[in-house]
Short mmCIF file of C-alpha atoms and ligand atoms in Angstrom, two decimals:
data_model
loop_
_atom_site.label_atom_id
_atom_site.label_comp_id
_atom_site.label_asym_id
_atom_site.label_seq_id
_atom_site.Cartn_x
_atom_site.Cartn_y
_atom_site.Cartn_z
CA UNK A 1470 -15.77 20.79 -10.05
CA UNK A 1471 -12.81 21.42 -7.75
CA UNK A 1472 -12.27 18.96 -4.94
CA UNK A 1473 -11.49 20.99 -1.86
CA UNK A 1474 -9.44 20.13 1.18
CA UNK A 1475 -11.37 19.23 4.31
CA UNK A 1476 -10.26 21.31 7.29
CA UNK A 1477 -12.27 21.39 10.51
CA UNK A 1478 -15.43 20.21 8.74
CA UNK A 1479 -15.24 22.78 5.90
CA UNK A 1480 -14.34 22.05 2.29
CA UNK A 1481 -11.68 24.64 1.46
CA UNK A 1482 -10.54 25.66 -2.03
CA UNK A 1483 -7.00 26.84 -2.76
CA UNK A 1484 -5.29 29.59 -4.71
CA UNK A 1485 -3.56 26.89 -6.77
CA UNK A 1486 -4.72 23.49 -8.00
CA UNK A 1487 -3.47 20.01 -8.88
CA UNK A 1488 -4.79 18.24 -11.97
CA UNK A 1489 -5.41 14.53 -11.52
CA UNK A 1490 -4.88 13.14 -15.05
CA UNK A 1491 -5.65 9.75 -16.60
CA UNK A 1492 -2.37 7.87 -17.24
CA UNK A 1493 -4.03 6.00 -20.13
CA UNK A 1494 -5.07 9.28 -21.75
CA UNK A 1495 -3.20 12.33 -20.52
CA UNK A 1496 -5.76 14.61 -22.21
CA UNK A 1497 -8.38 13.59 -19.66
CA UNK A 1498 -8.50 15.46 -16.35
CA UNK A 1499 -10.18 13.16 -13.84
CA UNK A 1500 -10.31 15.71 -11.06
CA UNK A 1501 -8.99 19.12 -10.01
CA UNK A 1502 -7.85 19.41 -6.41
CA UNK A 1503 -7.09 22.39 -4.20
CA UNK A 1504 -3.33 22.41 -3.73
CA UNK A 1505 -2.92 22.61 0.02
CA UNK A 1506 -0.33 24.90 1.59
CA UNK A 1507 1.69 24.38 4.78
CA UNK A 1508 -0.75 26.81 6.46
CA UNK A 1509 -3.66 24.57 5.40
CA UNK A 1510 -1.83 21.60 6.88
CA UNK A 1511 -1.20 23.41 10.15
CA UNK A 1512 -4.87 24.45 10.32
CA UNK A 1513 -5.94 20.85 9.64
CA UNK A 1514 -3.72 19.48 12.43
CA UNK A 1515 -5.07 22.15 14.80
CA UNK A 1516 -8.68 21.31 13.85
CA UNK A 1517 -8.00 17.62 14.49
CA UNK A 1518 -6.60 18.50 17.92
CA UNK A 1519 -9.71 20.50 18.80
CA UNK A 1520 -12.01 17.67 17.70
CA UNK A 1521 -10.10 14.99 19.62
CA UNK A 1522 -11.57 15.18 23.16
CA UNK A 1523 -15.19 14.79 22.03
CA UNK A 1524 -14.43 12.02 19.51
CA UNK A 1525 -12.24 10.12 21.97
CA UNK A 1526 -14.95 10.22 24.64
CA UNK A 1527 -17.70 9.01 22.29
CA UNK A 1528 -18.57 5.35 22.93
CA UNK A 1529 -16.40 3.21 20.65
CA UNK A 1530 -19.39 1.36 19.10
CA UNK A 1531 -20.78 4.76 18.08
CA UNK A 1532 -17.46 5.55 16.37
CA UNK A 1533 -17.68 2.18 14.63
CA UNK A 1534 -21.24 2.99 13.50
CA UNK A 1535 -19.93 5.93 11.45
CA UNK A 1536 -17.55 3.56 9.64
CA UNK A 1537 -20.43 1.15 8.95
CA UNK A 1538 -22.53 3.96 7.49
CA UNK A 1539 -19.66 5.13 5.29
CA UNK A 1540 -19.22 1.53 4.07
CA UNK A 1541 -22.93 1.43 3.12
CA UNK A 1542 -22.60 4.66 1.15
CA UNK A 1543 -19.52 3.41 -0.71
CA UNK A 1544 -21.28 0.11 -1.41
CA UNK A 1545 -23.86 2.01 -3.45
CA UNK A 1546 -21.12 3.71 -5.49
CA UNK A 1547 -18.83 0.81 -6.41
CA UNK A 1548 -19.13 1.23 -10.17
CA UNK A 1549 -18.55 5.01 -10.11
CA UNK A 1550 -15.60 4.73 -7.73
CA UNK A 1551 -14.02 1.84 -9.65
CA UNK A 1552 -14.20 3.68 -12.94
CA UNK A 1553 -12.72 6.80 -11.33
CA UNK A 1554 -9.89 4.74 -9.86
CA UNK A 1555 -9.05 3.16 -13.21
CA UNK A 1556 -9.06 6.62 -14.77
CA UNK A 1557 -6.84 8.21 -12.12
CA UNK A 1558 -4.39 5.36 -11.47
CA UNK A 1559 -4.53 3.17 -14.58
CA UNK A 1560 -5.23 -0.27 -13.06
CA UNK A 1561 -7.83 -2.40 -14.83
CA UNK A 1562 -11.50 -2.05 -13.95
CA UNK A 1563 -11.74 -5.50 -12.28
CA UNK A 1564 -8.68 -4.63 -10.18
CA UNK A 1565 -10.23 -1.29 -9.24
CA UNK A 1566 -13.53 -2.96 -8.31
CA UNK A 1567 -11.63 -5.39 -6.11
CA UNK A 1568 -9.88 -2.51 -4.37
CA UNK A 1569 -13.08 -0.53 -3.76
CA UNK A 1570 -14.71 -3.65 -2.31
CA UNK A 1571 -11.69 -4.20 -0.13
CA UNK A 1572 -11.93 -0.63 1.22
CA UNK A 1573 -15.58 -1.24 2.08
CA UNK A 1574 -14.68 -4.49 3.85
CA UNK A 1575 -11.94 -2.73 5.79
CA UNK A 1576 -14.37 -0.07 7.02
CA UNK A 1577 -16.77 -2.81 8.13
CA UNK A 1578 -14.06 -4.88 9.78
CA UNK A 1579 -12.78 -1.97 11.84
CA UNK A 1580 -16.32 -0.70 12.42
CA UNK A 1581 -16.77 -3.99 14.29
CA UNK A 1582 -13.68 -3.28 16.37
CA UNK A 1583 -15.72 -0.49 17.95
CA UNK A 1584 -17.61 -3.18 19.84
CA UNK A 1585 -14.43 -5.06 20.79
CA UNK A 1586 -11.32 -2.85 21.23
CA UNK A 1587 -9.82 -5.69 23.20
CA UNK A 1588 -8.23 -4.78 26.53
CA UNK A 1589 -6.56 -7.04 29.08
CA UNK A 1590 -7.73 -8.34 32.43
CA UNK A 1591 -5.20 -10.14 34.64
CA UNK A 1592 -5.37 -11.42 38.22
CA UNK A 1593 -3.59 -9.09 40.65
CA UNK A 1594 -0.98 -10.47 43.05
CA UNK A 1595 -2.66 -8.43 45.77
CA UNK A 1596 -5.90 -9.33 47.57
CA UNK A 1597 -8.99 -7.32 46.66
CA UNK A 1598 -7.27 -5.52 43.77
CA UNK A 1599 -8.78 -5.47 40.29
CA UNK A 1600 -6.09 -5.13 37.58
CA UNK A 1601 -6.80 -4.42 33.92
CA UNK A 1602 -5.53 -2.44 30.93
CA UNK A 1603 -7.44 -0.36 28.41
CA UNK A 1604 -6.59 0.85 24.92
CA UNK A 1605 -6.63 4.65 24.67
CA UNK A 1606 -6.30 6.71 21.48
CA UNK A 1607 -3.12 8.72 20.91
CA UNK A 1608 -4.61 12.03 19.73
CA UNK A 1609 -3.91 13.53 16.30
CA UNK A 1610 -2.44 11.13 13.75
CA UNK A 1611 -1.01 12.06 10.33
CA UNK A 1612 -1.61 9.61 7.46
CA UNK A 1613 0.49 9.79 4.28
CA UNK A 1614 -0.47 7.51 1.39
CA UNK A 1615 0.93 6.51 -2.05
CA UNK A 1616 -0.88 6.40 -5.40
CA UNK A 1617 -0.84 2.68 -6.17
CA UNK A 1618 -3.72 1.60 -3.88
CA UNK A 1619 -5.32 5.03 -3.68
CA UNK A 1620 -8.42 3.80 -1.85
CA UNK A 1621 -7.44 0.72 0.16
CA UNK A 1622 -4.33 2.13 1.82
CA UNK A 1623 -6.22 5.24 2.92
CA UNK A 1624 -8.99 2.95 4.25
CA UNK A 1625 -6.64 0.69 6.18
CA UNK A 1626 -5.06 3.68 7.92
CA UNK A 1627 -8.24 5.74 8.48
CA UNK A 1628 -10.44 2.95 9.82
CA UNK A 1629 -8.32 1.67 12.75
CA UNK A 1630 -7.16 5.20 13.62
CA UNK A 1631 -10.73 6.48 13.83
CA UNK A 1632 -12.38 3.56 15.58
CA UNK A 1633 -9.69 3.74 18.26
CA UNK A 1634 -10.71 7.36 18.91
CA UNK A 1635 -7.94 9.31 17.17
CA UNK A 1636 -8.54 12.27 14.92
CA UNK A 1637 -6.63 12.38 11.64
CA UNK A 1638 -5.16 14.40 8.82
CA UNK A 1639 -4.83 12.46 5.54
CA UNK A 1640 -2.37 13.54 2.84
CA UNK A 1641 -2.89 11.51 -0.36
CA UNK A 1642 -0.39 11.10 -3.20
CA UNK A 1643 -0.59 13.92 -5.73
CA UNK A 1644 -0.77 11.42 -8.62
CA UNK A 1645 -4.09 9.91 -7.44
CA UNK A 1646 -5.96 11.86 -4.75
CA UNK A 1647 -9.55 11.22 -5.92
CA UNK A 1648 -10.11 7.70 -4.59
CA UNK A 1649 -9.17 8.63 -1.02
CA UNK A 1650 -11.12 11.90 -1.31
CA UNK A 1651 -14.18 9.72 -2.02
CA UNK A 1652 -13.67 7.80 1.22
CA UNK A 1653 -13.39 11.04 3.16
CA UNK A 1654 -16.52 12.34 1.43
CA UNK A 1655 -18.40 9.18 2.50
CA UNK A 1656 -17.19 9.53 6.09
CA UNK A 1657 -18.49 13.11 6.18
CA UNK A 1658 -21.84 12.05 4.72
CA UNK A 1659 -21.96 9.23 7.26
CA UNK A 1660 -21.98 11.79 10.06
CA UNK A 1661 -18.34 12.17 11.05
CA UNK A 1662 -18.17 15.16 13.42
CA UNK A 1663 -16.31 18.24 12.15
CA UNK A 1664 -12.55 18.11 12.53
CA UNK A 1665 -12.29 14.35 13.18
CA UNK A 1666 -11.17 13.63 9.60
CA UNK A 1667 -9.18 16.25 7.71
CA UNK A 1668 -7.85 15.94 4.17
CA UNK A 1669 -5.08 18.05 2.65
CA UNK A 1670 -3.85 17.31 -0.89
CA UNK A 1671 -0.68 18.88 -2.26
CA UNK A 1672 3.02 18.20 -2.66
CA UNK A 1673 4.47 16.03 0.08
CA UNK A 1674 7.74 17.94 -0.19
CA UNK A 1675 6.06 21.05 1.25
CA UNK A 1676 3.24 19.56 3.35
CA UNK A 1677 5.24 16.82 5.11
CA UNK A 1678 7.13 19.12 7.46
CA UNK A 1679 3.99 21.07 8.37
CA UNK A 1680 2.24 17.81 9.18
CA UNK A 1681 5.01 16.45 11.39
CA UNK A 1682 5.56 19.81 13.11
CA UNK A 1683 1.80 20.49 13.43
CA UNK A 1684 0.44 21.46 16.86
CA UNK A 1685 -0.17 18.37 18.97
CA UNK A 1686 0.72 15.83 16.27
CA UNK A 1687 1.30 12.44 17.98
CA UNK A 1688 1.99 9.85 15.28
CA UNK A 1689 2.65 9.43 11.55
CA UNK A 1690 1.65 6.41 9.49
CA UNK A 1691 3.34 6.46 6.07
CA UNK A 1692 3.25 4.18 3.05
CA UNK A 1693 5.54 4.97 0.14
CA UNK A 1694 9.15 4.91 -0.98
CA UNK A 1695 12.15 4.19 1.25
CA UNK A 1696 13.66 7.61 0.49
CA UNK A 1697 10.64 9.59 1.66
CA UNK A 1698 10.08 7.18 4.55
CA UNK A 1699 13.62 7.82 5.81
CA UNK A 1700 13.10 11.58 5.63
CA UNK A 1701 9.82 11.38 7.55
CA UNK A 1702 11.34 9.05 10.13
CA UNK A 1703 14.27 11.36 10.91
CA UNK A 1704 12.07 14.39 11.39
CA UNK A 1705 9.27 12.63 13.25
CA UNK A 1706 11.60 10.82 15.65
CA UNK A 1707 13.30 14.13 16.55
CA UNK A 1708 9.85 15.30 17.65
CA UNK A 1709 9.30 12.03 19.58
CA UNK A 1710 6.34 11.03 17.39
CA UNK A 1711 5.28 7.41 16.98
CA UNK A 1712 6.13 6.33 13.41
CA UNK A 1713 4.93 3.51 11.16
CA UNK A 1714 6.54 3.11 7.73
CA UNK A 1715 5.52 0.65 5.00
CA UNK A 1716 7.91 0.94 2.08
CA UNK A 1717 9.40 -0.91 -0.85
CA UNK A 1718 10.01 -4.53 -1.73
CA UNK A 1719 12.07 -6.74 -4.07
CA UNK A 1720 9.83 -9.73 -3.69
CA UNK A 1721 10.99 -13.18 -4.82
CA UNK A 1722 9.04 -16.18 -6.02
CA UNK A 1723 11.10 -19.34 -5.65
CA UNK A 1724 10.15 -22.11 -8.08
CA UNK A 1725 11.47 -25.52 -7.01
CA UNK A 1726 12.07 -28.45 -9.33
CA UNK A 1727 9.01 -30.36 -8.09
CA UNK A 1728 6.56 -27.48 -8.67
CA UNK A 1729 3.54 -27.61 -10.97
CA UNK A 1730 5.19 -25.43 -13.61
CA UNK A 1731 2.01 -24.31 -15.37
CA UNK A 1732 0.54 -23.13 -12.13
CA UNK A 1733 3.83 -21.56 -11.04
CA UNK A 1734 4.09 -19.63 -14.32
CA UNK A 1735 0.51 -18.38 -13.98
CA UNK A 1736 1.10 -17.20 -10.40
CA UNK A 1737 4.42 -15.55 -11.26
CA UNK A 1738 3.00 -13.65 -14.23
CA UNK A 1739 0.01 -12.57 -12.15
CA UNK A 1740 2.24 -11.54 -9.23
CA UNK A 1741 4.62 -9.64 -11.48
CA UNK A 1742 2.36 -7.86 -13.95
CA UNK A 1743 -1.08 -7.41 -12.37
CA UNK A 1744 -1.62 -3.72 -11.59
CA UNK A 1745 1.27 -3.08 -14.04
CA UNK A 1746 3.69 -4.37 -11.38
CA UNK A 1747 2.91 -1.28 -9.32
CA UNK A 1748 2.29 -3.20 -6.10
CA UNK A 1749 4.64 -3.20 -3.15
CA UNK A 1750 4.06 -6.98 -2.93
CA UNK A 1751 4.56 -7.62 -6.69
CA UNK A 1752 6.95 -10.41 -7.69
CA UNK A 1753 10.04 -8.77 -9.15
CA UNK A 1754 12.43 -11.74 -8.97
CA UNK A 1755 11.85 -15.38 -9.93
CA UNK A 1756 14.43 -17.73 -8.50
CA UNK A 1757 14.30 -21.08 -10.30
CA UNK A 1758 16.01 -24.36 -9.52
CA UNK A 1759 18.32 -25.11 -12.42
CA UNK A 1760 16.64 -28.41 -13.35
CA UNK A 1761 13.43 -26.65 -14.42
CA UNK A 1762 14.85 -23.31 -15.54
CA UNK A 1763 14.33 -23.84 -19.28
CA UNK A 1764 10.83 -25.26 -18.88
CA UNK A 1765 9.70 -22.43 -16.62
CA UNK A 1766 11.22 -19.69 -18.78
CA UNK A 1767 9.40 -21.05 -21.83
CA UNK A 1768 6.08 -20.85 -19.95
CA UNK A 1769 6.80 -17.39 -18.57
CA UNK A 1770 7.63 -15.99 -22.00
CA UNK A 1771 4.47 -17.47 -23.55
CA UNK A 1772 2.23 -16.10 -20.79
CA UNK A 1773 3.89 -12.68 -20.74
CA UNK A 1774 3.60 -12.32 -24.52
CA UNK A 1775 -0.09 -13.20 -24.27
CA UNK A 1776 -0.87 -10.29 -21.94
CA UNK A 1777 -2.93 -7.47 -23.39
CA UNK A 1778 -1.63 -4.00 -22.57
CA UNK A 1779 -4.18 -1.23 -22.79
CA UNK A 1780 -6.61 1.17 -21.19
CA UNK A 1781 -7.84 -0.37 -17.95
CA UNK A 1782 -11.43 0.50 -18.87
CA UNK A 1783 -11.31 -1.77 -21.94
CA UNK A 1784 -12.57 -5.31 -21.27
CA UNK A 1785 -9.76 -7.75 -21.92
CA UNK A 1786 -6.95 -5.46 -20.75
CA UNK A 1787 -4.51 -7.29 -18.48
CA UNK A 1788 -1.93 -4.56 -17.94
CA UNK A 1789 -2.72 -0.84 -17.71
CA UNK A 1790 -0.30 2.08 -18.05
CA UNK A 1791 2.41 3.28 -15.66
CA UNK A 1792 0.95 5.93 -13.39
CA UNK A 1793 2.92 8.89 -14.77
CA UNK A 1794 5.91 10.01 -16.80
CA UNK A 1795 8.26 9.65 -13.83
CA UNK A 1796 7.25 6.04 -13.23
CA UNK A 1797 7.46 5.24 -16.96
CA UNK A 1798 10.97 6.73 -17.14
CA UNK A 1799 12.00 4.69 -14.10
CA UNK A 1800 10.81 1.46 -15.75
CA UNK A 1801 12.47 2.21 -19.09
CA UNK A 1802 15.65 3.26 -17.26
CA UNK A 1803 15.85 -0.10 -15.47
CA UNK A 1804 15.22 -2.00 -18.72
CA UNK A 1805 18.13 -0.15 -20.31
CA UNK A 1806 20.28 -0.79 -17.26
CA UNK A 1807 19.46 -4.49 -17.24
CA UNK A 1808 20.59 -4.79 -20.87
CA UNK A 1809 23.72 -2.71 -20.19
CA UNK A 1810 24.68 -4.86 -17.20
CA UNK A 1811 24.48 -8.01 -19.36
CA UNK A 1812 21.10 -9.58 -18.60
CA UNK A 1813 19.12 -11.07 -21.51
CA UNK A 1814 15.86 -9.29 -22.36
CA UNK A 1815 13.56 -12.14 -23.37
CA UNK A 1816 10.54 -10.03 -24.23
CA UNK A 1817 8.90 -6.64 -23.68
CA UNK A 1818 10.49 -3.56 -22.16
CA UNK A 1819 9.43 -1.26 -25.00
CA UNK A 1820 7.34 1.86 -24.64
CA UNK A 1821 4.16 1.58 -26.72
CA UNK A 1822 3.57 4.85 -28.56
CA UNK A 1823 1.61 4.06 -31.68
CA UNK A 1824 -2.17 4.76 -31.52
CA UNK A 1825 -4.12 3.91 -29.35
CA UNK A 1826 -1.19 4.05 -26.93
CA UNK A 1827 0.06 7.51 -27.88
CA UNK A 1828 -1.89 9.37 -25.20
CA UNK A 1829 -0.68 7.32 -22.24
CA UNK A 1830 2.31 5.81 -20.40
CA UNK A 1831 2.18 2.27 -21.76
CA UNK A 1832 5.07 -0.17 -21.59
CA UNK A 1833 5.27 -3.85 -22.54
CA UNK A 1834 5.88 -6.18 -19.57
CA UNK A 1835 9.57 -7.14 -19.57
CA UNK A 1836 11.24 -10.46 -18.73
CA UNK A 1837 14.98 -10.71 -18.09
CA UNK A 1838 17.00 -13.96 -17.94
CA UNK A 1839 20.68 -14.51 -17.09
CA UNK A 1840 20.36 -12.07 -14.22
CA UNK A 1841 23.28 -11.87 -11.82
CA UNK A 1842 22.13 -11.25 -8.22
CA UNK A 1843 24.37 -8.18 -8.01
CA UNK A 1844 22.66 -6.40 -10.92
CA UNK A 1845 20.45 -3.38 -10.21
CA UNK A 1846 17.39 -5.18 -11.64
CA UNK A 1847 17.96 -7.94 -9.05
CA UNK A 1848 18.48 -5.59 -6.08
CA UNK A 1849 16.49 -2.37 -6.47
CA UNK A 1850 12.75 -1.81 -6.39
CA UNK A 1851 11.51 -0.86 -9.89
CA UNK A 1852 7.78 -0.67 -9.14
CA UNK A 1853 6.74 -1.55 -12.66
CA UNK A 1854 6.32 -4.51 -15.04
CA UNK A 1855 9.90 -5.82 -15.04
CA UNK A 1856 10.71 -9.34 -13.88
CA UNK A 1857 14.22 -10.73 -13.31
CA UNK A 1858 14.81 -14.49 -13.58
CA UNK A 1859 17.69 -15.92 -11.53
CA UNK A 1860 18.97 -19.51 -11.51
CA UNK A 1861 19.59 -21.40 -8.26
CA UNK A 1862 21.68 -24.57 -7.77
CA UNK A 1863 19.25 -26.05 -5.25
CA UNK A 1864 16.79 -25.18 -2.49
CA UNK A 1865 19.41 -23.76 -0.11
CA UNK A 1866 20.89 -21.60 -2.87
CA UNK A 1867 17.39 -20.36 -3.75
CA UNK A 1868 16.72 -19.30 -0.14
CA UNK A 1869 20.12 -17.58 0.00
CA UNK A 1870 19.37 -15.64 -3.20
CA UNK A 1871 15.84 -14.80 -2.04
CA UNK A 1872 17.18 -13.33 1.21
CA UNK A 1873 20.09 -11.54 -0.50
CA UNK A 1874 18.43 -8.11 -0.80
CA UNK A 1875 17.85 -5.20 1.56
CA UNK A 1876 14.06 -5.59 1.48
CA UNK A 1877 11.77 -8.10 3.20
CA UNK A 1878 8.17 -7.45 2.25
CA UNK A 1879 6.59 -10.50 0.57
CA UNK A 1880 7.89 -13.81 -0.80
CA UNK A 1881 6.43 -16.89 -2.46
CA UNK A 1882 7.47 -20.48 -3.03
CA UNK A 1883 6.09 -22.93 -5.60
CA UNK A 1884 6.55 -26.55 -4.57
CA UNK A 1885 4.65 -29.80 -3.92
CA UNK A 1886 7.02 -30.71 -1.09
CA UNK A 1887 5.39 -29.78 2.21
CA UNK A 1888 8.64 -30.06 4.10
CA UNK A 1889 10.41 -27.61 1.76
CA UNK A 1890 7.41 -25.27 1.83
CA UNK A 1891 7.51 -25.12 5.62
CA UNK A 1892 11.28 -24.76 5.62
CA UNK A 1893 10.91 -21.81 3.24
CA UNK A 1894 8.24 -20.21 5.44
CA UNK A 1895 10.62 -20.50 8.37
CA UNK A 1896 13.80 -19.25 6.67
CA UNK A 1897 12.60 -16.51 4.34
CA UNK A 1898 13.14 -12.94 5.53
CA UNK A 1899 9.75 -11.45 4.70
CA UNK A 1900 6.70 -10.14 6.51
CA UNK A 1901 4.33 -12.03 4.15
CA UNK A 1902 4.89 -15.49 2.72
CA UNK A 1903 2.74 -17.45 0.27
CA UNK A 1904 2.94 -21.07 -0.88
CA UNK A 1905 1.66 -21.97 -4.37
CA UNK A 1906 0.13 -18.49 -4.72
CA UNK A 1907 1.32 -15.18 -6.18
CA UNK A 1908 3.47 -13.05 -3.85
CA UNK A 1909 0.76 -10.36 -3.94
CA UNK A 1910 -2.88 -10.57 -2.89
CA UNK A 1911 -3.23 -10.02 0.83
CA UNK A 1912 -6.32 -9.89 3.03
CA UNK A 1913 -7.33 -7.28 5.59
CA UNK A 1914 -8.06 -9.65 8.51
CA UNK A 1915 -4.39 -10.49 9.06
CA UNK A 1916 -1.31 -8.39 9.81
CA UNK A 1917 0.28 -6.72 6.78
CA UNK A 1918 3.80 -5.38 6.49
CA UNK A 1919 7.42 -6.32 5.98
CA UNK A 1920 10.73 -6.72 7.70
CA UNK A 1921 14.30 -5.45 7.07
CA UNK A 1922 14.35 -2.23 4.98
CA UNK A 1923 10.68 -2.61 3.97
CA UNK A 1924 9.00 -1.58 7.20
CA UNK A 1925 9.36 0.21 10.51
CA UNK A 1926 6.95 -0.11 13.41
CA UNK A 1927 3.90 -2.27 14.11
CA UNK A 1928 2.03 -3.98 11.29
CA UNK A 1929 -1.06 -2.62 9.56
CA UNK A 1930 -4.45 -4.38 9.12
CA UNK A 1931 -5.86 -7.23 11.16
CA UNK A 1932 -6.64 -6.84 14.86
CA UNK A 1933 -3.08 -5.73 15.67
CA UNK A 1934 -3.47 -2.58 13.54
CA UNK A 1935 -4.81 -1.10 16.77
CA UNK A 1936 -1.37 -1.44 18.38
CA UNK A 1937 -0.05 1.51 16.40
CA UNK A 1938 -3.08 3.71 17.01
CA UNK A 1939 -3.49 3.14 20.75
CA UNK A 1940 -1.64 3.46 24.03
CA UNK A 1941 -2.25 1.12 26.93
CA UNK A 1942 -3.58 2.53 30.18
CA UNK A 1943 -3.14 0.10 33.09
CA UNK A 1944 -5.47 0.36 36.07
CA UNK A 1945 -5.28 -1.09 39.62
CA UNK A 1946 -8.33 -0.73 41.84
CA UNK A 1947 -8.48 -1.77 45.54
CA UNK A 1948 -11.99 -2.65 46.63
P1 LIG B 2814 6.46 8.35 -2.44
O1 LIG B 2814 7.33 8.01 -1.29
O2 LIG B 2814 7.02 9.17 -3.52
O3 LIG B 2814 5.16 9.14 -1.92
C1 LIG B 2814 4.34 8.61 -0.91
C2 LIG B 2814 3.60 9.74 -0.24
O4 LIG B 2814 4.54 10.55 0.47
C3 LIG B 2814 2.88 10.67 -1.20
O5 LIG B 2814 1.68 11.12 -0.61
C4 LIG B 2814 3.86 11.82 -1.34
O6 LIG B 2814 3.28 13.04 -1.74
C5 LIG B 2814 4.36 11.92 0.10
N1 LIG B 2814 5.62 12.64 0.25
C6 LIG B 2814 6.57 12.89 -0.67
N2 LIG B 2814 7.60 13.60 -0.10
C7 LIG B 2814 7.26 13.78 1.20
C8 LIG B 2814 7.90 14.40 2.30
N3 LIG B 2814 9.09 14.99 2.19
N4 LIG B 2814 7.26 14.41 3.50
C9 LIG B 2814 6.05 13.81 3.63
N5 LIG B 2814 5.41 13.19 2.62
C10 LIG B 2814 6.00 13.17 1.43
O7 LIG B 2814 5.87 6.96 -2.98
P2 LIG B 2814 4.89 6.72 -4.20
O8 LIG B 2814 3.61 7.48 -4.01
O9 LIG B 2814 5.65 6.93 -5.47
O10 LIG B 2814 4.53 5.17 -4.03
C11 LIG B 2814 5.37 4.16 -4.47
C12 LIG B 2814 6.16 3.58 -3.32
O11 LIG B 2814 5.26 3.16 -2.30
C13 LIG B 2814 6.94 2.35 -3.69
O12 LIG B 2814 8.24 2.43 -3.16
C14 LIG B 2814 6.18 1.21 -3.02
O13 LIG B 2814 6.93 0.10 -2.71
C15 LIG B 2814 5.63 1.88 -1.82
N6 LIG B 2814 4.46 1.15 -1.33
C16 LIG B 2814 4.59 0.39 -0.21
C17 LIG B 2814 3.53 -0.34 0.27
C18 LIG B 2814 3.66 -1.13 1.52
O14 LIG B 2814 2.66 -1.37 2.16
N7 LIG B 2814 4.85 -1.55 1.90
C19 LIG B 2814 2.23 -0.35 -0.43
C20 LIG B 2814 2.20 0.51 -1.57
C21 LIG B 2814 3.29 1.23 -2.00
P3 LIG B 2814 3.36 13.51 -3.30
O15 LIG B 2814 2.60 12.50 -4.05
O16 LIG B 2814 2.72 14.84 -3.27
O17 LIG B 2814 4.82 13.53 -3.65
#
């Protein structure tokens, strides 16, 4: 069956198609999608514009009720959706289940915002004047998502946008469109009026401009690479659109000499290699105080070697494949570069090609020691299972190294010293900080996003997600 694009309430096929293939077994086609054209995108933006006045004037709790119903529908399909996600993206089945559940929770959380949409009431300086401010939707919003959290990222953009009263056009990543298509399908089944949610799959390189230039487009929320984010920003800002960008990271975990080293090693390996390291919040640098360097490295090597690489559907798999050939080549390219620049490859870094790995993009998780902070593997986002270990003289040196990159998404510290933990929280340049936890693993009730080159615009998730998707309207009434 072909998965069509959703334009103005109609599922539309295309003259050309995109095959969504399983990265663990390239022979398997998980879904075939209509390849949207710029004309499809323009039609979708127009349809969203036409649907906006009625959706915006619907009572907000009624908008929230559609999200609740969609959550119920998805709740009955967790196993199907999780298995599809593992087959389209490669992450393990437990990881996929966690993501589907998270998407459901996000829909419920923002469904509840329909009954809150907090405004502001303040005393006027003038007698007999009532002063307050309301949140109003923007209009048509374009949502562009990556492949690594193919369901949750779509959910955390769709839900606040819709409950606030906006209408949307979603463009998923071509490598994994099925999981977000399923959310859109559930929203339609839940009673979403025609044109409120539109979905156009197809190459971002041709659809992006049509989205930004679409009639009445007001805002773009993008998650993906810094390169594409910069391109979108330049074009969208020229058109005076509101822009939100969530991009890459080079996330450190600092391990101090007083840390529980077994726990630290477990958190680092989880943070670095879960989801094959294909998380924007994944740990890609470990910065270790010299006194415990040897002891930590020993633990990291043992734990990394013990990981089972394989098909995410197989019980016992810890690390699935890279999502596609391009991502695999990027990972192998950085491993080669790390060796060339003089770092020591302690384990992994090899493509697995012998059966049963010969039909997928499997690579062994790689650990590098003797990494100089100027090396590419210490500075650039790899977005795969490659971890660089750097040595620090002391706490201050560790913070300096941790902050010495362009990015500022997530960061972690492992220590038993409360004072150092709080000092780290204060000094680290990151939008998300964890203490004695992996650098990844965030929750939807709190703001999510980075600083420095990682992010532009207001944060996603949590109650403040509404800030991006609403304008304030301030009212003064004399009575
Ligand atoms: P890309 O930037 O390659 O793609 C992201 C999305 O943008 C895709 O839907 C893509 O479409 C689309 N796109 C590509 N070119 C354009 C264009 N010119 N105009 C408009 N849209 C375009 O990122 P990936 O999908 O490879 O995802 C990996 C990246 O995402 C990593 O850098 C990672 O750090 C980041 N990320 C950030 C997160 C965060 O919250 N900070 C969370 C998750 C990932 P198509 O697929 O068709 O090319």
